[in-house]
Coordinates of C-alpha atoms in Angstrom, one line a residue:
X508 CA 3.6 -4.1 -19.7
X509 CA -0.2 -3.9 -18.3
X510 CA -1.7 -0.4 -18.6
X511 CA -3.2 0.8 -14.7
X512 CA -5.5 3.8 -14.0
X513 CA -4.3 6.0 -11.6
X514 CA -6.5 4.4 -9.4
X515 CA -7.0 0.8 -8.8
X516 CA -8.8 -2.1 -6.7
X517 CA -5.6 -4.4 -5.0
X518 CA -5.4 -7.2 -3.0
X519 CA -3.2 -8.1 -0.3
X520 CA -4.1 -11.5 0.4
X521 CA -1.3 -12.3 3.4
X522 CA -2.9 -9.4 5.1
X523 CA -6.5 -10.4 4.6
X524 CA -7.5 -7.4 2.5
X525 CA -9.5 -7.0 -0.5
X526 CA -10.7 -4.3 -3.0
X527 CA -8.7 -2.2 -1.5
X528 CA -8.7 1.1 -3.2
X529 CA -5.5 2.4 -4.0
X530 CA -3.5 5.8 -5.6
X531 CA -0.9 4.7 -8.2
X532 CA 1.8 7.4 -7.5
X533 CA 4.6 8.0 -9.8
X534 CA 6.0 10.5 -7.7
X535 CA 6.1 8.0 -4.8
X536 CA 9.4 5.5 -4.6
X537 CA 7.6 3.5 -2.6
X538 CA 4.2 1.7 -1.5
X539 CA 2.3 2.8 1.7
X540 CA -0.7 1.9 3.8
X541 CA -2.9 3.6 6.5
X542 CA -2.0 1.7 9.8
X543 CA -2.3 2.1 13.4
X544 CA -1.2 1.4 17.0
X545 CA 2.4 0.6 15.1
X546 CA 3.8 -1.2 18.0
X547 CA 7.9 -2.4 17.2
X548 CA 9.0 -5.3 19.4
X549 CA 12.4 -6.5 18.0
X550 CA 12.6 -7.4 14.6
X551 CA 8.6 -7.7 14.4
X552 CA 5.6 -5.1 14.4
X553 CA 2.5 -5.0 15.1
X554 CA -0.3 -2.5 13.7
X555 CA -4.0 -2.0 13.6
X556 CA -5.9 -2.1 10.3
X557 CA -9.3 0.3 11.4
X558 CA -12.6 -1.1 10.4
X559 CA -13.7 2.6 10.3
X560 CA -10.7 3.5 7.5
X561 CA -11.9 2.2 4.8
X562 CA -14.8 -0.7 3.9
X563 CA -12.0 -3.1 3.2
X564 CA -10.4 -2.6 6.5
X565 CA -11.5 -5.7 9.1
X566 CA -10.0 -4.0 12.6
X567 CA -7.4 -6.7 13.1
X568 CA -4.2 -6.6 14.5
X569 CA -1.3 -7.7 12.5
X570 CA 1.8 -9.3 13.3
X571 CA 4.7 -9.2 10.5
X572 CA 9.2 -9.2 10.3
X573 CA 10.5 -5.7 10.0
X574 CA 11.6 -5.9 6.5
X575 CA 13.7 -2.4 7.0
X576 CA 13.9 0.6 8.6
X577 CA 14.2 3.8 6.5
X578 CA 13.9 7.6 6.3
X579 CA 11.1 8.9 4.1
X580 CA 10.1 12.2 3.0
X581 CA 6.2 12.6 2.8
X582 CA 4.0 14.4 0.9
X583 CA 4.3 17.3 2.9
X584 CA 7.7 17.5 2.6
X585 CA 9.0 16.4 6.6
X586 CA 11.0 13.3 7.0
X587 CA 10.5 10.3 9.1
X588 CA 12.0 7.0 9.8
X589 CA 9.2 4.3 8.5
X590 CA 8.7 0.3 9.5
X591 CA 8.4 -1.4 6.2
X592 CA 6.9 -4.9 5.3
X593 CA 7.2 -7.1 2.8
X594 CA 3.1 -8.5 1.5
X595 CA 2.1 -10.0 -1.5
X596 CA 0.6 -7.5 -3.9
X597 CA -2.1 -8.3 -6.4
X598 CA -3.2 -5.7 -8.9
X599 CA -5.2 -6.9 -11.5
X600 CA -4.4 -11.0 -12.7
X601 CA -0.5 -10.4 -11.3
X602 CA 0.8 -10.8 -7.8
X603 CA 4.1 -9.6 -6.5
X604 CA 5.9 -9.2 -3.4
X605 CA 5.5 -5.5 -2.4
X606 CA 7.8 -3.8 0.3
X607 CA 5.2 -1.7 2.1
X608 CA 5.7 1.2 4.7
X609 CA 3.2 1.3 7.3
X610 CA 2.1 5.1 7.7
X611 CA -1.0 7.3 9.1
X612 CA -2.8 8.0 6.1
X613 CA -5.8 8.5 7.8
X614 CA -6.2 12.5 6.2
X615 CA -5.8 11.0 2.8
X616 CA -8.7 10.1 0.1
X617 CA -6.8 6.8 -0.3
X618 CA -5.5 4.1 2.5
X619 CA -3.0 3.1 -0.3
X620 CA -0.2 4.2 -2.3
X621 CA 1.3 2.3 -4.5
X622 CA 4.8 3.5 -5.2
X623 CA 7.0 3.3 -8.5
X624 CA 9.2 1.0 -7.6
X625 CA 6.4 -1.7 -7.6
X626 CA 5.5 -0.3 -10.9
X627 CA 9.1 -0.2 -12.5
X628 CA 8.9 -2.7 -15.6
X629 CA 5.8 -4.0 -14.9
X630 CA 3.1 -1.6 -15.7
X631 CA 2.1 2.1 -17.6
X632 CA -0.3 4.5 -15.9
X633 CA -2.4 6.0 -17.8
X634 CA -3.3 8.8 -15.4
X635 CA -6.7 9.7 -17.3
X636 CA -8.3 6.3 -17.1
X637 CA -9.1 4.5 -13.2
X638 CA -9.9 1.1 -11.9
X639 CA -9.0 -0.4 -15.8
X640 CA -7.3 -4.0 -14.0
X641 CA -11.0 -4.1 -12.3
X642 CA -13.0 -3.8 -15.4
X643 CA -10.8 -6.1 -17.5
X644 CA -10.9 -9.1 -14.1

């Protein structure tokens, strides 16, 4: 298994982003970005990525397939239901396929989350070390 700070530089190619900074949260089942203007239309979404969010950002829409639908308790302890996508993930030399929920994060140090089940069996997070995949690229 590769050893990750608890924070880390990804990529998400299919989605045009790079150097993304994002939190690796162990306390998080899942993987989240900042997103807005998350417009459903059938079994597709559409959702803005704000140039003024984060450098990385480009202000584009996106078009994707609804991977799921589901009911997600945030930080702050409410429930909601949440769109989720699927995107190619790369963090550090590896890519995987990520299921993603699209989420204001826009009150958050961080426009990404990355969840432990992305994590489970393929990395250790040493939570006193960050950006360790960037140095070693």
């Amino acid at each position: 298994m590769e050893i990750i700070g608890y924070i880390e530089a990804i990529d998400l190619p299919e989605l045009d982003l790079f150097g993304l900074d994002a939190k690796i949260d162990t306390g998080a089942d899942s993987c989240s970005i900042h997103c807005d203007e998350i417009v459903i239309q059938g079994n597709k979404v559409t959702f803005l990525l704000h140039g003024d969010s984060h450098s990385a950002y480009h202000g584009k829409k996106i078009t994707l397939p609804i991977a799921k639908r589901k009911k997600v308790k945030s930080s702050n302890g409410e429930s909601e239901e949440r769109i989720f996508i699927y995107s190619l993930l790369k963090l550090g030399c590896k890519s995987y396929q990520a299921e993603i929920s699209l989420s204001n994060r826009e009150n958050m140090r961080y426009p990404m989350l990355i969840g432990r089940r992305f994590m489970s069996h393929r990395y250790l997070v040493d939570v006193s070390r960050k950006f360790i995949t960037t140095k070693e690229v």
